[in-house]
Amino acid sequence: IAGITQAPTSQILAAGRRMTLRCTQDMRHNAMYWYRQDLGLGLRLIHYSNTAGTTGKGEVPDGYSVSRANTDDFPLTLASAVPSQTSVYFCASSDSSYNEQFFGPGTRLTVL
Amino acid sequence: RKEVEQDPGPFNVPEGATVAFNCTYSNSASQSFFWYRQDCRKEPKLLMSVYSSGNEDGRFTAQLNRASQYISLLIRDSKLSDSATYLCVVNDSSASKIIFGSGTRLSIRP
């Protein structure tokens, strides 16, 4: 792995299903983030983690949960997907909350 | 008022032209600032950080005006490959808030 990866690349999901988006980084960054990007609304922060073992809510956390069991992984879970969660999801990491963020390639999620 | 505002564009300029974007922010306690570039259907990538004294990287110059609460990006001698969306990012670490602007679309024509 070089940098930050996300899986899956894209997914079509039936409403009501549970889905976990995976994010892994190998840069030993302390902070990790999940964003969604929708046309006209830009990037919106869903959840973040400043260090392993801690998480926080961003601007649009409802319907999503995260965990940070270790430094490298930061999965995002949709417990019961709804069509309004159709979006492109980006994971990012940074060595501190002050510094620049590095983004994964994104996951395109469609909820029908 | 949005916390971070950008002119969405699109800016359509000829190759070789100079183009400038501004981004305004509402929280005077904001502490760090960045410009990112995002190509269509790709992830955002850091273009440059913005320092209080202003900074330059080749054809790109970034400036911060704390008194008026805006940051700017100037691109000189624009290339076709500069066509992208440019996002400004404002980071208020004391409030654990990272805000991305909605982006300014730039299209360079031959």
mmCIF file of C-alpha atoms in Angstrom:
data_model
loop_
_atom_site.group_PDB
_atom_site.id
_atom_site.type_symbol
_atom_site.label_atom_id
_atom_site.label_comp_id
_atom_site.label_asym_id
_atom_site.label_seq_id
_atom_site.Cartn_x
_atom_site.Cartn_y
_atom_site.Cartn_z
ATOM 1 C CA ILE A 1 0.000 0.000 0.000
ATOM 2 C CA ALA A 2 1.261 3.466 -0.797
ATOM 3 C CA GLY A 3 -0.692 6.275 0.795
ATOM 4 C CA ILE A 4 -4.383 5.867 1.440
ATOM 5 C CA THR A 5 -6.739 3.334 -0.101
ATOM 6 C CA GLN A 6 -10.497 2.891 -0.112
ATOM 7 C CA ALA A 7 -12.741 -0.043 -0.906
ATOM 8 C CA PRO A 8 -14.934 -0.662 -2.720
ATOM 9 C CA THR A 9 -14.378 1.689 -5.664
ATOM 10 C CA SER A 10 -18.106 1.766 -6.288
ATOM 11 C CA GLN A 11 -21.212 0.071 -4.965
ATOM 12 C CA ILE A 12 -24.911 -0.086 -5.718
ATOM 13 C CA LEU A 13 -26.909 -0.839 -2.599
ATOM 14 C CA ALA A 14 -30.556 -1.475 -1.838
ATOM 15 C CA ALA A 15 -32.149 0.867 0.689
ATOM 16 C CA GLY A 16 -32.197 -0.580 4.183
ATOM 17 C CA ARG A 17 -29.021 -2.592 3.732
ATOM 18 C CA ARG A 18 -25.976 -2.215 5.938
ATOM 19 C CA MET A 19 -22.740 -1.173 4.268
ATOM 20 C CA THR A 20 -19.188 -0.575 5.463
ATOM 21 C CA LEU A 21 -16.769 1.534 3.452
ATOM 22 C CA ARG A 22 -13.157 0.711 4.157
ATOM 23 C CA CYS A 23 -10.229 3.108 4.443
ATOM 24 C CA THR A 24 -6.609 2.227 5.158
ATOM 25 C CA GLN A 25 -3.518 4.412 5.289
ATOM 26 C CA ASP A 26 0.115 3.438 5.645
ATOM 27 C CA MET A 27 1.564 6.852 6.443
ATOM 28 C CA ARG A 28 1.146 6.454 10.228
ATOM 29 C CA HIS A 29 -1.006 9.592 10.268
ATOM 30 C CA ASN A 30 -2.771 10.333 13.522
ATOM 31 C CA ALA A 31 -5.856 11.984 12.095
ATOM 32 C CA MET A 32 -8.373 10.492 9.666
ATOM 33 C CA TYR A 33 -11.561 11.841 8.137
ATOM 34 C CA TRP A 34 -14.608 10.817 6.157
ATOM 35 C CA TYR A 35 -16.269 13.226 3.713
ATOM 36 C CA ARG A 36 -19.121 13.032 1.292
ATOM 37 C CA GLN A 37 -19.141 15.103 -1.879
ATOM 38 C CA ASP A 38 -22.346 16.036 -3.617
ATOM 39 C CA LEU A 39 -22.780 18.277 -6.633
ATOM 40 C CA GLY A 40 -23.151 21.904 -5.593
ATOM 41 C CA LEU A 41 -22.466 21.181 -1.924
ATOM 42 C CA GLY A 42 -18.758 20.507 -1.955
ATOM 43 C CA LEU A 43 -17.034 18.275 0.565
ATOM 44 C CA ARG A 44 -18.834 17.820 3.874
ATOM 45 C CA LEU A 45 -17.214 16.218 6.898
ATOM 46 C CA ILE A 46 -19.094 13.187 8.253
ATOM 47 C CA HIS A 47 -16.829 11.955 11.070
ATOM 48 C CA TYR A 48 -13.232 12.345 12.046
ATOM 49 C CA SER A 49 -10.664 10.791 14.349
ATOM 50 C CA ASN A 50 -7.746 12.788 15.770
ATOM 51 C CA THR A 51 -5.985 9.668 17.012
ATOM 52 C CA ALA A 52 -6.533 5.933 17.353
ATOM 53 C CA GLY A 53 -9.276 5.188 19.868
ATOM 54 C CA THR A 54 -11.095 8.516 19.474
ATOM 55 C CA THR A 55 -13.731 9.730 17.042
ATOM 56 C CA GLY A 56 -15.808 12.854 16.598
ATOM 57 C CA LYS A 57 -18.830 14.041 14.666
ATOM 58 C CA GLY A 58 -18.507 16.317 11.689
ATOM 59 C CA GLU A 59 -21.059 18.411 9.872
ATOM 60 C CA VAL A 60 -23.314 15.566 8.627
ATOM 61 C CA PRO A 61 -22.929 12.549 10.953
ATOM 62 C CA ASP A 62 -26.509 11.268 11.037
ATOM 63 C CA GLY A 63 -26.926 7.775 9.590
ATOM 64 C CA TYR A 64 -23.196 7.036 9.759
ATOM 65 C CA SER A 65 -20.869 5.527 12.343
ATOM 66 C CA VAL A 66 -17.108 5.079 12.492
ATOM 67 C CA SER A 67 -14.522 3.282 14.580
ATOM 68 C CA ARG A 68 -10.782 3.723 14.971
ATOM 69 C CA ALA A 69 -9.381 0.577 16.531
ATOM 70 C CA ASN A 70 -5.871 1.245 15.225
ATOM 71 C CA THR A 71 -3.861 3.928 13.450
ATOM 72 C CA ASP A 72 -4.231 2.562 9.940
ATOM 73 C CA ASP A 73 -7.941 1.782 9.533
ATOM 74 C CA PHE A 74 -11.006 4.003 9.699
ATOM 75 C CA PRO A 75 -14.148 2.213 8.427
ATOM 76 C CA LEU A 76 -17.397 4.085 7.824
ATOM 77 C CA THR A 77 -20.660 2.182 8.358
ATOM 78 C CA LEU A 78 -24.121 2.958 7.078
ATOM 79 C CA ALA A 79 -26.383 0.948 9.369
ATOM 80 C CA SER A 80 -29.457 1.192 7.146
ATOM 81 C CA ALA A 81 -28.783 2.937 3.861
ATOM 82 C CA VAL A 82 -31.199 5.505 2.438
ATOM 83 C CA PRO A 83 -31.263 7.041 -1.060
ATOM 84 C CA SER A 84 -30.074 10.427 0.279
ATOM 85 C CA GLN A 85 -26.784 8.731 1.136
ATOM 86 C CA THR A 86 -26.045 8.335 -2.565
ATOM 87 C CA SER A 87 -22.783 10.237 -2.927
ATOM 88 C CA VAL A 88 -19.055 10.020 -3.466
ATOM 89 C CA TYR A 89 -17.269 9.250 -0.204
ATOM 90 C CA PHE A 90 -13.683 10.299 0.391
ATOM 91 C CA CYS A 91 -11.453 9.211 3.217
ATOM 92 C CA ALA A 92 -8.496 11.398 4.154
ATOM 93 C CA SER A 93 -5.655 11.435 6.648
ATOM 94 C CA SER A 94 -3.205 13.958 8.068
ATOM 95 C CA ASP A 95 -0.381 13.790 10.559
ATOM 96 C CA SER A 96 -2.140 16.370 12.705
ATOM 97 C CA SER A 97 -5.377 18.328 12.566
ATOM 98 C CA TYR A 98 -3.355 21.434 11.590
ATOM 99 C CA ASN A 99 -1.769 19.973 8.514
ATOM 100 C CA GLU A 100 -2.707 19.142 4.974
ATOM 101 C CA GLN A 101 -4.879 16.137 4.303
ATOM 102 C CA PHE A 102 -4.204 13.328 1.864
ATOM 103 C CA PHE A 103 -7.233 11.794 0.197
ATOM 104 C CA GLY A 104 -8.098 8.322 -0.946
ATOM 105 C CA PRO A 105 -9.500 7.747 -4.444
ATOM 106 C CA GLY A 106 -13.113 7.723 -3.248
ATOM 107 C CA THR A 107 -16.055 5.329 -3.198
ATOM 108 C CA ARG A 108 -19.070 5.993 -5.399
ATOM 109 C CA LEU A 109 -22.130 4.756 -3.557
ATOM 110 C CA THR A 110 -25.608 4.536 -5.044
ATOM 111 C CA VAL A 111 -28.528 3.664 -2.780
ATOM 112 C CA LEU A 112 -31.675 2.598 -4.612
ATOM 113 C CA ARG B 1 -23.359 33.501 5.384
ATOM 114 C CA LYS B 2 -21.405 30.345 4.555
ATOM 115 C CA GLU B 3 -18.291 29.700 6.621
ATOM 116 C CA VAL B 4 -16.166 29.444 3.486
ATOM 117 C CA GLU B 5 -17.300 30.963 0.208
ATOM 118 C CA GLN B 6 -15.872 30.676 -3.265
ATOM 119 C CA ASP B 7 -17.015 31.950 -6.625
ATOM 120 C CA PRO B 8 -18.127 28.712 -8.327
ATOM 121 C CA GLY B 9 -17.159 29.959 -11.773
ATOM 122 C CA PRO B 10 -16.642 28.559 -14.265
ATOM 123 C CA PHE B 11 -13.726 30.707 -15.230
ATOM 124 C CA ASN B 12 -12.949 30.167 -18.895
ATOM 125 C CA VAL B 13 -9.620 31.746 -19.882
ATOM 126 C CA PRO B 14 -7.183 31.361 -22.783
ATOM 127 C CA GLU B 15 -3.930 29.517 -22.409
ATOM 128 C CA GLY B 16 -1.196 31.839 -21.164
ATOM 129 C CA ALA B 17 -3.563 34.107 -19.263
ATOM 130 C CA THR B 18 -3.298 35.031 -15.602
ATOM 131 C CA VAL B 19 -6.269 34.115 -13.446
ATOM 132 C CA ALA B 20 -7.022 34.739 -9.777
ATOM 133 C CA PHE B 21 -9.550 33.291 -7.348
ATOM 134 C CA ASN B 22 -10.570 34.507 -3.932
ATOM 135 C CA CYS B 23 -12.034 32.608 -1.033
ATOM 136 C CA THR B 24 -13.598 34.309 1.992
ATOM 137 C CA TYR B 25 -13.997 32.791 5.440
ATOM 138 C CA SER B 26 -16.164 33.871 8.350
ATOM 139 C CA ASN B 27 -14.286 32.606 11.422
ATOM 140 C CA SER B 28 -11.489 34.984 12.384
ATOM 141 C CA ALA B 29 -10.006 32.270 14.640
ATOM 142 C CA SER B 30 -9.168 30.090 11.636
ATOM 143 C CA GLN B 31 -5.581 28.991 11.840
ATOM 144 C CA SER B 32 -4.433 27.261 8.687
ATOM 145 C CA PHE B 33 -5.367 27.553 5.062
ATOM 146 C CA PHE B 34 -4.834 25.493 1.944
ATOM 147 C CA TRP B 35 -5.635 25.335 -1.741
ATOM 148 C CA TYR B 36 -6.510 21.958 -3.205
ATOM 149 C CA ARG B 37 -6.990 20.938 -6.802
ATOM 150 C CA GLN B 38 -9.608 18.403 -7.854
ATOM 151 C CA ASP B 39 -9.829 16.899 -11.324
ATOM 152 C CA CYS B 40 -13.103 15.509 -12.604
ATOM 153 C CA ARG B 41 -14.089 12.285 -10.779
ATOM 154 C CA LYS B 42 -10.828 12.268 -8.827
ATOM 155 C CA GLU B 43 -9.851 12.960 -5.251
ATOM 156 C CA PRO B 44 -8.727 16.416 -4.083
ATOM 157 C CA LYS B 45 -4.972 16.880 -3.970
ATOM 158 C CA LEU B 46 -3.039 19.525 -2.093
ATOM 159 C CA LEU B 47 -1.854 22.322 -4.348
ATOM 160 C CA MET B 48 -0.260 24.529 -1.721
ATOM 161 C CA SER B 49 -0.521 25.712 1.835
ATOM 162 C CA VAL B 50 -1.183 29.402 2.412
ATOM 163 C CA TYR B 51 1.150 31.218 4.776
ATOM 164 C CA SER B 52 0.669 34.610 6.398
ATOM 165 C CA SER B 53 3.563 36.075 4.442
ATOM 166 C CA GLY B 54 2.277 34.741 1.143
ATOM 167 C CA ASN B 55 3.989 31.999 -0.794
ATOM 168 C CA GLU B 56 4.830 31.110 -4.333
ATOM 169 C CA ASP B 57 5.354 27.793 -6.088
ATOM 170 C CA GLY B 58 6.296 28.217 -9.706
ATOM 171 C CA ARG B 59 3.361 29.766 -11.537
ATOM 172 C CA PHE B 60 1.155 29.667 -8.447
ATOM 173 C CA THR B 61 0.986 32.332 -5.736
ATOM 174 C CA ALA B 62 -1.153 32.107 -2.613
ATOM 175 C CA GLN B 63 -1.902 34.983 -0.274
ATOM 176 C CA LEU B 64 -3.701 35.370 3.034
ATOM 177 C CA ASN B 65 -5.406 38.554 4.174
ATOM 178 C CA ARG B 66 -6.427 38.074 7.813
ATOM 179 C CA ALA B 67 -7.848 41.573 8.192
ATOM 180 C CA SER B 68 -10.346 41.028 5.383
ATOM 181 C CA GLN B 69 -10.600 37.278 5.991
ATOM 182 C CA TYR B 70 -9.822 35.972 2.560
ATOM 183 C CA ILE B 71 -7.242 33.871 0.785
ATOM 184 C CA SER B 72 -6.343 34.108 -2.858
ATOM 185 C CA LEU B 73 -4.754 31.968 -5.537
ATOM 186 C CA LEU B 74 -3.056 33.458 -8.585
ATOM 187 C CA ILE B 75 -2.092 31.323 -11.576
ATOM 188 C CA ARG B 76 0.256 32.875 -14.108
ATOM 189 C CA ASP B 77 0.887 31.672 -17.677
ATOM 190 C CA SER B 78 -1.986 29.210 -17.403
ATOM 191 C CA LYS B 79 -1.685 25.806 -19.079
ATOM 192 C CA LEU B 80 -4.345 23.498 -20.468
ATOM 193 C CA SER B 81 -3.461 21.108 -17.653
ATOM 194 C CA ASP B 82 -4.508 23.714 -15.067
ATOM 195 C CA SER B 83 -8.157 23.007 -15.944
ATOM 196 C CA ALA B 84 -9.678 21.672 -12.732
ATOM 197 C CA THR B 85 -11.737 22.671 -9.722
ATOM 198 C CA TYR B 86 -9.838 24.576 -7.036
ATOM 199 C CA LEU B 87 -10.966 24.147 -3.448
ATOM 200 C CA CYS B 88 -10.020 26.404 -0.590
ATOM 201 C CA VAL B 89 -9.768 24.879 2.865
ATOM 202 C CA VAL B 90 -9.951 26.684 6.174
ATOM 203 C CA ASN B 91 -8.933 24.880 9.350
ATOM 204 C CA ASP B 92 -9.928 26.043 12.822
ATOM 205 C CA SER B 93 -8.207 23.424 14.948
ATOM 206 C CA SER B 94 -9.387 24.963 18.210
ATOM 207 C CA ALA B 95 -12.950 24.165 17.200
ATOM 208 C CA SER B 96 -11.949 20.967 15.386
ATOM 209 C CA LYS B 97 -13.515 22.355 12.243
ATOM 210 C CA ILE B 98 -12.181 21.828 8.761
ATOM 211 C CA ILE B 99 -14.244 23.534 6.128
ATOM 212 C CA PHE B 100 -13.887 23.028 2.394
ATOM 213 C CA GLY B 101 -15.198 25.603 -0.009
ATOM 214 C CA SER B 102 -17.476 24.356 -2.769
ATOM 215 C CA GLY B 103 -14.752 24.992 -5.325
ATOM 216 C CA THR B 104 -14.068 27.230 -8.313
ATOM 217 C CA ARG B 105 -14.091 25.600 -11.731
ATOM 218 C CA LEU B 106 -11.352 26.697 -14.090
ATOM 219 C CA SER B 107 -11.285 25.836 -17.776
ATOM 220 C CA ILE B 108 -8.275 26.783 -19.898
ATOM 221 C CA ARG B 109 -8.941 26.956 -23.635
ATOM 222 C CA PRO B 110 -6.269 26.650 -26.378
#
